[in-house]
Amino acid sequence: MGFGDYFISALFLQAGYNSALVAIGAGLLGLSAGSAGAFIFLRKRALVSDAISHATLPGVGLAFIIMVAFGSDGRWLPGLILGSAISSAIGLLMVEWITRKTRLTEDAAIGAVLSVFFGFGIVLLTVIQTMSSGRQAGLENFLLGSTAGMLISEATTIAVAGALAAGFVFLLRRPMTLVAFDPEYAATTGVNVRNIDLAMMGLALIVTVIGLKIVGLILIVALLIIPPVAARFWTNQVGKMIGIAAVIGGLSGYVGAVLSAAHAALPTGPIIVLVAFGFFMISALFSPLRGGLASALRHQRFQRRVHRRQGLLSLARREPIYDGLTIRILRRAGMIRADGVATARGRIAAEKAAHDEARWAMARRMLPDDSAIERYDGLTPIERMMTPDQIAEIDRMIQNAQTTQGAKA
């Protein structure tokens, strides 16, 4: 079987029970990471998740040493997860304490805690490699993640923990959305903002520790941040953004784990992150709301509307048109002939454009405080922004002004 055959089999959960469980667990992990990361992203606390992930390393090392001291081989995954959770919780509380009790900013506290905990963790891993007891091989995989040789019990633990984290996000989605979107308003409604903030960080902690085995502590922050950043390109609504981030995170975890299962040489954590980055690039380029391609098309359409409008006004004033783009746009629209003379269609459109300009000039004098005046972009037809009664009144005032000027002449 080639890579494609293995990929198809793994994609439809036909590549073995262990691979299927890892793929499902990675998908649930990505789903919970994407939705939890959305709240962290909206609260502008992405760097805190980086500190949490790096603070897990000493816990992994200490848990291994303690389990070996009690006669175990030190590789029991729930024990390692518990150790990493405790050390990352200590790191999180230290960041909170430094920020609250000193004059240091949060990013300075994060930098200090992150580097100290990660350095301590590396020292512990070095010490562990010199120990004569225990099963140290593969412990360094917690840095970048690996599913090679993962036991079914470990995959089950990750899948169950991922499902619990997703359920936790679902239960707290309303207060966390309120705090992430508008903490001041949330406080006035009786929501304890500090507790909800701690719940968000706790959620990031849970996602981090259960993702250590699959994605690794260095890359787990990418799975927390990339999905919500990609989701931001698609919507301006908080609820939809959280849902899209959860879907992108879930697909990244599932597809990344499937790709890794299809080829043993592909590391799981980096592949999951690269798949998430692929979703980010698709969102950044093709999202109709904020994507780069959509923005370029919108700019091009706006530019063509401006040239068309200015060209029609020039035709109405019988002025020559020198701009090449304006000439091409009017010629393609059948407004002018090849020699630059206006066609019948062009004359009608030019008269309409000139009449609308006169209408807007009169509207600014008659209705200076009307919202339509403030929203007018110089291109939108007046019929879309004012009522027929308003337009009829403006036309009547224009007619009166022209009659008065004619009488004076």
CSV table of C-alpha atoms in Angstrom, one decimal:
chain,number,residue,atom,x,y,z
A,1,MET,CA,0.0,0.0,0.0
A,2,GLY,CA,1.2,3.5,-0.8
A,3,PHE,CA,1.0,6.7,1.2
A,4,GLY,CA,-2.4,7.6,-0.4
A,5,ASP,CA,-3.9,4.2,0.4
A,6,TYR,CA,-2.7,4.5,4.1
A,7,PHE,CA,-4.0,8.0,4.2
A,8,ILE,CA,-7.5,7.0,2.9
A,9,SER,CA,-7.6,4.1,5.3
A,10,ALA,CA,-6.6,6.3,8.3
A,11,LEU,CA,-9.0,9.0,7.3
A,12,PHE,CA,-11.9,6.7,7.5
A,13,LEU,CA,-10.6,5.0,10.7
A,14,GLN,CA,-9.7,1.8,9.0
A,15,ALA,CA,-6.0,1.8,9.8
A,16,GLY,CA,-6.2,0.0,13.1
A,17,TYR,CA,-7.9,0.6,16.4
A,18,ASN,CA,-4.9,2.5,17.9
A,19,SER,CA,-4.6,4.9,14.9
A,20,ALA,CA,-8.4,5.5,14.9
A,21,LEU,CA,-8.3,6.3,18.6
A,22,VAL,CA,-5.4,8.7,18.2
A,23,ALA,CA,-7.1,10.5,15.3
A,24,ILE,CA,-10.3,10.9,17.3
A,25,GLY,CA,-8.4,12.0,20.4
A,26,ALA,CA,-6.4,14.6,18.3
A,27,GLY,CA,-9.6,15.8,16.7
A,28,LEU,CA,-11.3,16.3,20.1
A,29,LEU,CA,-8.1,17.9,21.4
A,30,GLY,CA,-8.1,20.3,18.4
A,31,LEU,CA,-11.8,21.1,18.9
A,32,SER,CA,-11.3,22.0,22.5
A,33,ALA,CA,-8.1,23.9,21.8
A,34,GLY,CA,-9.7,25.9,19.0
A,35,SER,CA,-12.7,26.9,21.1
A,36,ALA,CA,-10.7,27.6,24.3
A,37,GLY,CA,-8.1,29.5,22.3
A,38,ALA,CA,-10.8,31.7,20.9
A,39,PHE,CA,-11.6,33.1,24.3
A,40,ILE,CA,-7.8,33.6,25.1
A,41,PHE,CA,-7.3,35.3,21.7
A,42,LEU,CA,-10.3,37.6,22.3
A,43,ARG,CA,-9.0,38.5,25.8
A,44,LYS,CA,-5.6,39.3,24.2
A,45,ARG,CA,-3.8,36.8,26.5
A,46,ALA,CA,-2.2,34.5,23.9
A,47,LEU,CA,1.2,34.7,25.5
A,48,VAL,CA,-0.2,33.3,28.8
A,49,SER,CA,-0.9,30.0,27.0
A,50,ASP,CA,2.8,30.0,25.9
A,51,ALA,CA,3.9,30.4,29.6
A,52,ILE,CA,1.5,27.6,30.6
A,53,SER,CA,2.8,25.2,28.0
A,54,HIS,CA,6.5,25.8,28.9
A,55,ALA,CA,5.7,25.5,32.6
A,56,THR,CA,4.6,21.9,32.1
A,57,LEU,CA,8.1,20.5,31.5
A,58,PRO,CA,9.3,20.5,35.1
A,59,GLY,CA,6.1,18.7,36.1
A,60,VAL,CA,6.7,16.0,33.6
A,61,GLY,CA,10.3,15.5,34.9
A,62,LEU,CA,9.3,15.6,38.6
A,63,ALA,CA,6.4,13.2,38.0
A,64,PHE,CA,8.7,10.8,36.2
A,65,ILE,CA,11.2,10.9,39.1
A,66,ILE,CA,8.5,10.4,41.8
A,67,MET,CA,7.0,7.5,40.0
A,68,VAL,CA,10.4,5.8,39.5
A,69,ALA,CA,11.0,6.4,43.2
A,70,PHE,CA,7.9,4.4,44.0
A,71,GLY,CA,8.9,1.5,41.8
A,72,SER,CA,7.1,2.4,38.6
A,73,ASP,CA,8.9,2.7,35.2
A,74,GLY,CA,7.9,6.4,35.3
A,75,ARG,CA,5.9,6.4,32.0
A,76,TRP,CA,2.4,6.2,33.3
A,77,LEU,CA,0.6,8.9,31.3
A,78,PRO,CA,-2.0,10.0,33.8
A,79,GLY,CA,0.8,10.5,36.3
A,80,LEU,CA,2.8,12.6,33.9
A,81,ILE,CA,-0.3,14.6,32.9
A,82,LEU,CA,-1.0,15.3,36.6
A,83,GLY,CA,2.6,16.4,37.2
A,84,SER,CA,2.5,18.7,34.2
A,85,ALA,CA,-0.8,20.1,35.3
A,86,ILE,CA,0.5,21.0,38.8
A,87,SER,CA,3.6,22.7,37.5
A,88,SER,CA,1.8,24.6,34.8
A,89,ALA,CA,-0.8,25.7,37.4
A,90,ILE,CA,2.0,27.0,39.6
A,91,GLY,CA,3.5,28.8,36.7
A,92,LEU,CA,0.1,30.4,35.9
A,93,LEU,CA,-0.4,31.5,39.5
A,94,MET,CA,3.2,33.0,39.5
A,95,VAL,CA,2.4,35.0,36.4
A,96,GLU,CA,-0.8,36.2,38.0
A,97,TRP,CA,0.9,37.0,41.3
A,98,ILE,CA,3.8,38.9,39.6
A,99,THR,CA,1.4,40.9,37.5
A,100,ARG,CA,-0.9,41.8,40.5
A,101,LYS,CA,1.7,42.4,43.2
A,102,THR,CA,4.6,44.0,41.3
A,103,ARG,CA,4.9,46.8,38.8
A,104,LEU,CA,6.0,44.4,36.1
A,105,THR,CA,3.8,44.1,33.1
A,106,GLU,CA,2.2,40.7,32.1
A,107,ASP,CA,4.6,40.1,29.2
A,108,ALA,CA,7.6,40.6,31.5
A,109,ALA,CA,6.1,38.1,34.0
A,110,ILE,CA,5.4,35.6,31.3
A,111,GLY,CA,9.0,35.9,29.9
A,112,ALA,CA,10.4,35.3,33.4
A,113,VAL,CA,8.2,32.3,34.3
A,114,LEU,CA,8.4,30.8,30.9
A,115,SER,CA,12.2,30.8,30.7
A,116,VAL,CA,12.8,29.7,34.3
A,117,PHE,CA,10.3,26.8,34.2
A,118,PHE,CA,11.5,25.6,30.8
A,119,GLY,CA,15.1,25.8,31.9
A,120,PHE,CA,14.4,23.8,35.1
A,121,GLY,CA,12.5,21.2,33.0
A,122,ILE,CA,15.5,20.8,30.7
A,123,VAL,CA,17.8,20.3,33.7
A,124,LEU,CA,15.4,17.6,35.0
A,125,LEU,CA,15.3,15.8,31.7
A,126,THR,CA,19.1,15.8,31.7
A,127,VAL,CA,19.2,14.4,35.2
A,128,ILE,CA,16.6,11.7,34.2
A,129,GLN,CA,18.8,10.6,31.3
A,130,THR,CA,21.5,9.7,33.8
A,131,MET,CA,19.2,7.6,36.1
A,132,SER,CA,19.8,3.9,36.1
A,133,SER,CA,16.2,3.0,36.9
A,134,GLY,CA,13.0,3.9,35.0
A,135,ARG,CA,12.2,3.9,31.3
A,136,GLN,CA,13.5,7.3,30.1
A,137,ALA,CA,13.4,6.6,26.3
A,138,GLY,CA,10.9,8.8,24.5
A,139,LEU,CA,10.4,11.2,27.4
A,140,GLU,CA,11.8,14.0,25.2
A,141,ASN,CA,8.8,13.5,22.8
A,142,PHE,CA,6.8,15.7,25.2
A,143,LEU,CA,8.7,18.6,23.7
A,144,LEU,CA,7.4,18.1,20.1
A,145,GLY,CA,4.8,15.4,20.5
A,146,SER,CA,4.7,11.9,19.1
A,147,THR,CA,2.1,9.2,18.7
A,148,ALA,CA,4.5,6.5,17.6
A,149,GLY,CA,4.3,3.6,20.0
A,150,MET,CA,1.4,5.2,21.8
A,151,LEU,CA,-0.5,2.7,23.9
A,152,ILE,CA,-4.3,2.2,23.6
A,153,SER,CA,-4.7,3.2,27.2
A,154,GLU,CA,-2.8,6.5,26.5
A,155,ALA,CA,-4.9,7.2,23.4
A,156,THR,CA,-8.1,6.5,25.4
A,157,THR,CA,-6.9,8.9,28.1
A,158,ILE,CA,-6.3,11.7,25.6
A,159,ALA,CA,-9.6,11.1,23.8
A,160,VAL,CA,-11.6,11.1,27.0
A,161,ALA,CA,-9.8,14.2,28.3
A,162,GLY,CA,-10.3,16.0,25.0
A,163,ALA,CA,-14.0,15.2,25.2
A,164,LEU,CA,-14.2,16.5,28.8
A,165,ALA,CA,-12.4,19.7,27.8
A,166,ALA,CA,-14.8,20.3,24.9
A,167,GLY,CA,-17.7,19.8,27.3
A,168,PHE,CA,-16.1,22.2,29.7
A,169,VAL,CA,-15.9,24.8,27.0
A,170,PHE,CA,-19.6,24.2,26.1
A,171,LEU,CA,-20.8,24.6,29.7
A,172,LEU,CA,-18.8,27.9,30.2
A,173,ARG,CA,-19.3,29.4,26.8
A,174,ARG,CA,-21.8,32.1,27.8
A,175,PRO,CA,-19.9,33.7,30.7
A,176,MET,CA,-16.5,33.3,28.9
A,177,THR,CA,-18.0,34.9,25.7
A,178,LEU,CA,-19.3,37.8,27.8
A,179,VAL,CA,-16.0,38.4,29.5
A,180,ALA,CA,-13.9,38.0,26.4
A,181,PHE,CA,-16.1,40.4,24.4
A,182,ASP,CA,-16.8,43.1,27.0
A,183,PRO,CA,-15.4,42.5,30.5
A,184,GLU,CA,-16.7,45.8,31.9
A,185,TYR,CA,-20.3,45.0,30.9
A,186,ALA,CA,-19.8,41.4,32.2
A,187,ALA,CA,-18.9,42.9,35.6
A,188,THR,CA,-22.0,45.0,35.7
A,189,THR,CA,-24.2,41.9,35.1
A,190,GLY,CA,-22.7,40.2,38.2
A,191,VAL,CA,-20.2,38.0,36.4
A,192,ASN,CA,-17.0,37.5,38.4
A,193,VAL,CA,-14.5,38.5,35.7
A,194,ARG,CA,-11.4,37.3,37.6
A,195,ASN,CA,-12.9,33.8,38.2
A,196,ILE,CA,-13.9,33.6,34.5
A,197,ASP,CA,-10.4,34.7,33.5
A,198,LEU,CA,-8.9,31.9,35.7
A,199,ALA,CA,-11.4,29.5,34.2
A,200,MET,CA,-10.1,30.4,30.7
A,201,MET,CA,-6.5,29.9,31.8
A,202,GLY,CA,-7.5,26.7,33.5
A,203,LEU,CA,-9.1,25.6,30.2
A,204,ALA,CA,-5.9,26.4,28.4
A,205,LEU,CA,-4.0,24.5,31.0
A,206,ILE,CA,-6.2,21.4,30.5
A,207,VAL,CA,-5.8,21.5,26.8
A,208,THR,CA,-2.1,22.0,27.1
A,209,VAL,CA,-1.5,19.0,29.4
A,210,ILE,CA,-3.7,16.6,27.4
A,211,GLY,CA,-2.0,17.8,24.2
A,212,LEU,CA,1.6,17.2,25.5
A,213,LYS,CA,1.7,13.6,24.1
A,214,ILE,CA,0.3,14.4,20.7
A,215,VAL,CA,1.4,18.0,19.9
A,216,GLY,CA,4.2,18.6,22.4
A,217,LEU,CA,4.6,21.5,24.9
A,218,ILE,CA,6.4,23.7,22.4
A,219,LEU,CA,3.8,23.5,19.6
A,220,ILE,CA,0.6,23.2,21.7
A,221,VAL,CA,0.3,27.0,21.8
A,222,ALA,CA,0.0,27.0,18.0
A,223,LEU,CA,-3.1,24.8,18.3
A,224,LEU,CA,-4.6,27.2,20.8
A,225,ILE,CA,-3.9,30.4,18.8
A,226,ILE,CA,-3.9,29.5,15.0
A,227,PRO,CA,-7.6,28.3,14.8
A,228,PRO,CA,-9.1,31.4,16.4
A,229,VAL,CA,-6.9,33.7,14.3
A,230,ALA,CA,-8.0,31.8,11.2
A,231,ALA,CA,-11.6,32.0,12.3
A,232,ARG,CA,-11.4,35.8,12.7
A,233,PHE,CA,-11.1,36.1,9.0
A,234,TRP,CA,-14.5,34.6,8.4
A,235,THR,CA,-16.8,36.5,10.9
A,236,ASN,CA,-17.2,39.5,13.1
A,237,GLN,CA,-19.6,37.6,15.5
A,238,VAL,CA,-18.1,36.1,18.7
A,239,GLY,CA,-20.3,33.0,18.7
A,240,LYS,CA,-19.6,32.1,15.1
A,241,MET,CA,-15.9,32.8,15.6
A,242,ILE,CA,-15.7,30.3,18.5
A,243,GLY,CA,-17.6,27.7,16.4
A,244,ILE,CA,-15.4,28.1,13.4
A,245,ALA,CA,-12.2,28.0,15.5
A,246,ALA,CA,-13.4,24.8,17.1
A,247,VAL,CA,-14.1,23.3,13.7
A,248,ILE,CA,-10.7,24.4,12.3
A,249,GLY,CA,-8.9,23.1,15.4
A,250,GLY,CA,-10.8,19.8,15.3
A,251,LEU,CA,-10.0,19.3,11.6
A,252,SER,CA,-6.3,20.2,12.1
A,253,GLY,CA,-5.9,17.7,14.9
A,254,TYR,CA,-7.8,14.9,13.0
A,255,VAL,CA,-6.2,15.4,9.6
A,256,GLY,CA,-2.7,16.0,11.1
A,257,ALA,CA,-3.0,12.7,13.1
A,258,VAL,CA,-4.2,10.9,10.0
A,259,LEU,CA,-1.3,12.2,7.9
A,260,SER,CA,1.1,11.1,10.7
A,261,ALA,CA,-0.5,7.7,10.9
A,262,ALA,CA,-0.2,7.3,7.1
A,263,HIS,CA,3.6,7.7,7.2
A,264,ALA,CA,5.6,6.8,10.3
A,265,ALA,CA,8.3,9.4,9.5
A,266,LEU,CA,5.9,12.3,9.8
A,267,PRO,CA,6.0,13.8,13.4
A,268,THR,CA,2.4,14.2,14.7
A,269,GLY,CA,2.7,17.6,16.5
A,270,PRO,CA,4.5,19.6,13.7
A,271,ILE,CA,2.1,18.0,11.1
A,272,ILE,CA,-1.0,19.1,13.1
A,273,VAL,CA,0.4,22.6,13.4
A,274,LEU,CA,1.2,22.7,9.6
A,275,VAL,CA,-2.3,21.6,8.8
A,276,ALA,CA,-3.7,24.3,11.1
A,277,PHE,CA,-1.4,26.8,9.3
A,278,GLY,CA,-2.8,25.6,6.0
A,279,PHE,CA,-6.3,26.5,7.2
A,280,PHE,CA,-4.9,29.9,8.3
A,281,MET,CA,-3.5,30.5,4.8
A,282,ILE,CA,-6.8,29.5,3.2
A,283,SER,CA,-8.7,31.9,5.5
A,284,ALA,CA,-6.2,34.7,5.0
A,285,LEU,CA,-6.5,34.5,1.2
A,286,PHE,CA,-10.0,33.4,0.4
A,287,SER,CA,-12.2,34.5,3.3
A,288,PRO,CA,-14.9,36.8,1.7
A,289,LEU,CA,-14.9,39.0,4.8
A,290,ARG,CA,-11.3,39.7,5.5
A,291,GLY,CA,-9.3,37.6,3.1
A,292,GLY,CA,-6.5,39.1,1.0
A,293,LEU,CA,-7.9,38.0,-2.3
A,294,ALA,CA,-11.4,39.3,-1.4
A,295,SER,CA,-9.9,42.6,-0.2
A,296,ALA,CA,-8.0,43.0,-3.5
A,297,LEU,CA,-11.2,42.2,-5.5
A,298,ARG,CA,-13.2,44.7,-3.4
A,299,HIS,CA,-10.5,47.4,-4.0
A,300,GLN,CA,-10.5,46.7,-7.7
A,301,ARG,CA,-14.4,46.9,-7.9
A,302,PHE,CA,-14.3,50.2,-5.9
A,303,GLN,CA,-11.6,51.6,-8.1
A,304,ARG,CA,-13.6,50.7,-11.2
A,305,ARG,CA,-16.8,52.3,-9.8
A,306,VAL,CA,-14.8,55.5,-9.0
A,307,HIS,CA,-13.5,55.7,-12.6
A,308,ARG,CA,-16.9,55.0,-14.1
A,309,ARG,CA,-18.5,57.7,-11.9
A,310,GLN,CA,-15.9,60.3,-12.7
A,311,GLY,CA,-16.0,59.3,-16.4
A,312,LEU,CA,-19.8,59.8,-16.5
A,313,LEU,CA,-19.5,63.2,-14.8
A,314,SER,CA,-16.9,64.2,-17.3
A,315,LEU,CA,-19.3,63.2,-20.1
A,316,ALA,CA,-22.1,65.2,-18.5
A,317,ARG,CA,-19.8,68.3,-18.3
A,318,ARG,CA,-18.6,67.7,-21.9
A,319,GLU,CA,-15.0,67.5,-20.6
A,320,PRO,CA,-12.3,65.4,-22.3
A,321,ILE,CA,-11.3,62.1,-20.6
A,322,TYR,CA,-7.6,61.3,-20.6
A,323,ASP,CA,-7.3,58.5,-18.0
A,324,GLY,CA,-6.8,55.2,-19.8
A,325,LEU,CA,-8.6,53.0,-17.2
A,326,THR,CA,-11.6,55.3,-17.3
A,327,ILE,CA,-11.8,55.2,-21.1
A,328,ARG,CA,-11.5,51.3,-21.1
A,329,ILE,CA,-14.3,51.0,-18.4
A,330,LEU,CA,-16.7,53.3,-20.3
A,331,ARG,CA,-15.9,51.7,-23.6
A,332,ARG,CA,-16.5,48.1,-22.3
A,333,ALA,CA,-19.8,49.3,-20.8
A,334,GLY,CA,-20.9,50.7,-24.1
A,335,MET,CA,-20.9,54.3,-22.7
A,336,ILE,CA,-18.5,55.8,-25.3
A,337,ARG,CA,-17.4,54.8,-28.8
A,338,ALA,CA,-13.8,54.1,-29.9
A,339,ASP,CA,-13.3,57.8,-30.8
A,340,GLY,CA,-14.4,58.9,-27.3
A,341,VAL,CA,-17.8,60.2,-28.2
A,342,ALA,CA,-20.6,59.3,-25.8
A,343,THR,CA,-23.2,56.8,-27.0
A,344,ALA,CA,-26.9,57.2,-26.3
A,345,ARG,CA,-26.6,54.9,-23.3
A,346,GLY,CA,-23.6,56.9,-22.1
A,347,ARG,CA,-25.5,60.2,-22.4
A,348,ILE,CA,-28.4,58.8,-20.4
A,349,ALA,CA,-26.1,57.5,-17.7
A,350,ALA,CA,-24.1,60.7,-17.6
A,351,GLU,CA,-27.3,62.8,-17.2
A,352,LYS,CA,-28.4,60.5,-14.4
A,353,ALA,CA,-25.0,60.8,-12.6
A,354,ALA,CA,-25.0,64.6,-12.9
A,355,HIS,CA,-28.6,64.8,-11.7
A,356,ASP,CA,-27.7,62.6,-8.7
A,357,GLU,CA,-24.8,64.9,-7.9
A,358,ALA,CA,-27.2,67.9,-7.9
A,359,ARG,CA,-29.5,65.9,-5.6
A,360,TRP,CA,-26.8,65.1,-3.1
A,361,ALA,CA,-25.7,68.8,-3.1
A,362,MET,CA,-29.3,69.9,-2.4
A,363,ALA,CA,-29.6,67.1,0.3
A,364,ARG,CA,-26.6,68.4,2.1
A,365,ARG,CA,-28.2,71.8,2.4
A,366,MET,CA,-31.7,70.5,3.3
A,367,LEU,CA,-30.7,67.6,5.6
A,368,PRO,CA,-27.2,68.2,7.0
A,369,ASP,CA,-27.8,65.9,10.0
A,370,ASP,CA,-29.4,63.0,8.1
A,371,SER,CA,-27.5,59.7,8.6
A,372,ALA,CA,-27.6,59.1,4.8
A,373,ILE,CA,-25.4,62.2,4.3
A,374,GLU,CA,-22.8,60.8,6.6
A,375,ARG,CA,-22.9,57.3,5.1
A,376,TYR,CA,-22.7,58.5,1.5
A,377,ASP,CA,-19.5,57.3,-0.2
A,378,GLY,CA,-19.9,59.3,-3.4
A,379,LEU,CA,-20.8,56.2,-5.5
A,380,THR,CA,-24.0,54.6,-4.1
A,381,PRO,CA,-27.1,55.6,-6.0
A,382,ILE,CA,-29.3,58.0,-4.0
A,383,GLU,CA,-32.3,55.6,-4.4
A,384,ARG,CA,-30.6,53.1,-2.1
A,385,MET,CA,-30.0,55.6,0.7
A,386,MET,CA,-33.1,57.9,0.7
A,387,THR,CA,-36.8,57.3,0.6
A,388,PRO,CA,-38.9,58.1,-2.5
A,389,ASP,CA,-40.6,61.0,-0.5
A,390,GLN,CA,-37.2,62.5,0.4
A,391,ILE,CA,-36.0,62.3,-3.2
A,392,ALA,CA,-39.2,63.8,-4.5
A,393,GLU,CA,-38.8,66.7,-2.0
A,394,ILE,CA,-35.2,67.2,-3.1
A,395,ASP,CA,-36.3,67.2,-6.8
A,396,ARG,CA,-38.9,69.8,-6.0
A,397,MET,CA,-36.4,72.0,-4.3
A,398,ILE,CA,-34.0,71.7,-7.2
A,399,GLN,CA,-36.8,72.6,-9.6
A,400,ASN,CA,-37.7,75.7,-7.5
A,401,ALA,CA,-34.1,76.8,-7.4
A,402,GLN,CA,-33.8,76.5,-11.2
A,403,THR,CA,-37.1,78.4,-11.7
A,404,THR,CA,-35.8,81.2,-9.4
A,405,GLN,CA,-32.5,81.4,-11.2
A,406,GLY,CA,-34.3,81.5,-14.6
A,407,ALA,CA,-36.5,84.3,-13.4
A,408,LYS,CA,-33.5,86.3,-12.2
A,409,ALA,CA,-31.8,85.8,-15.5
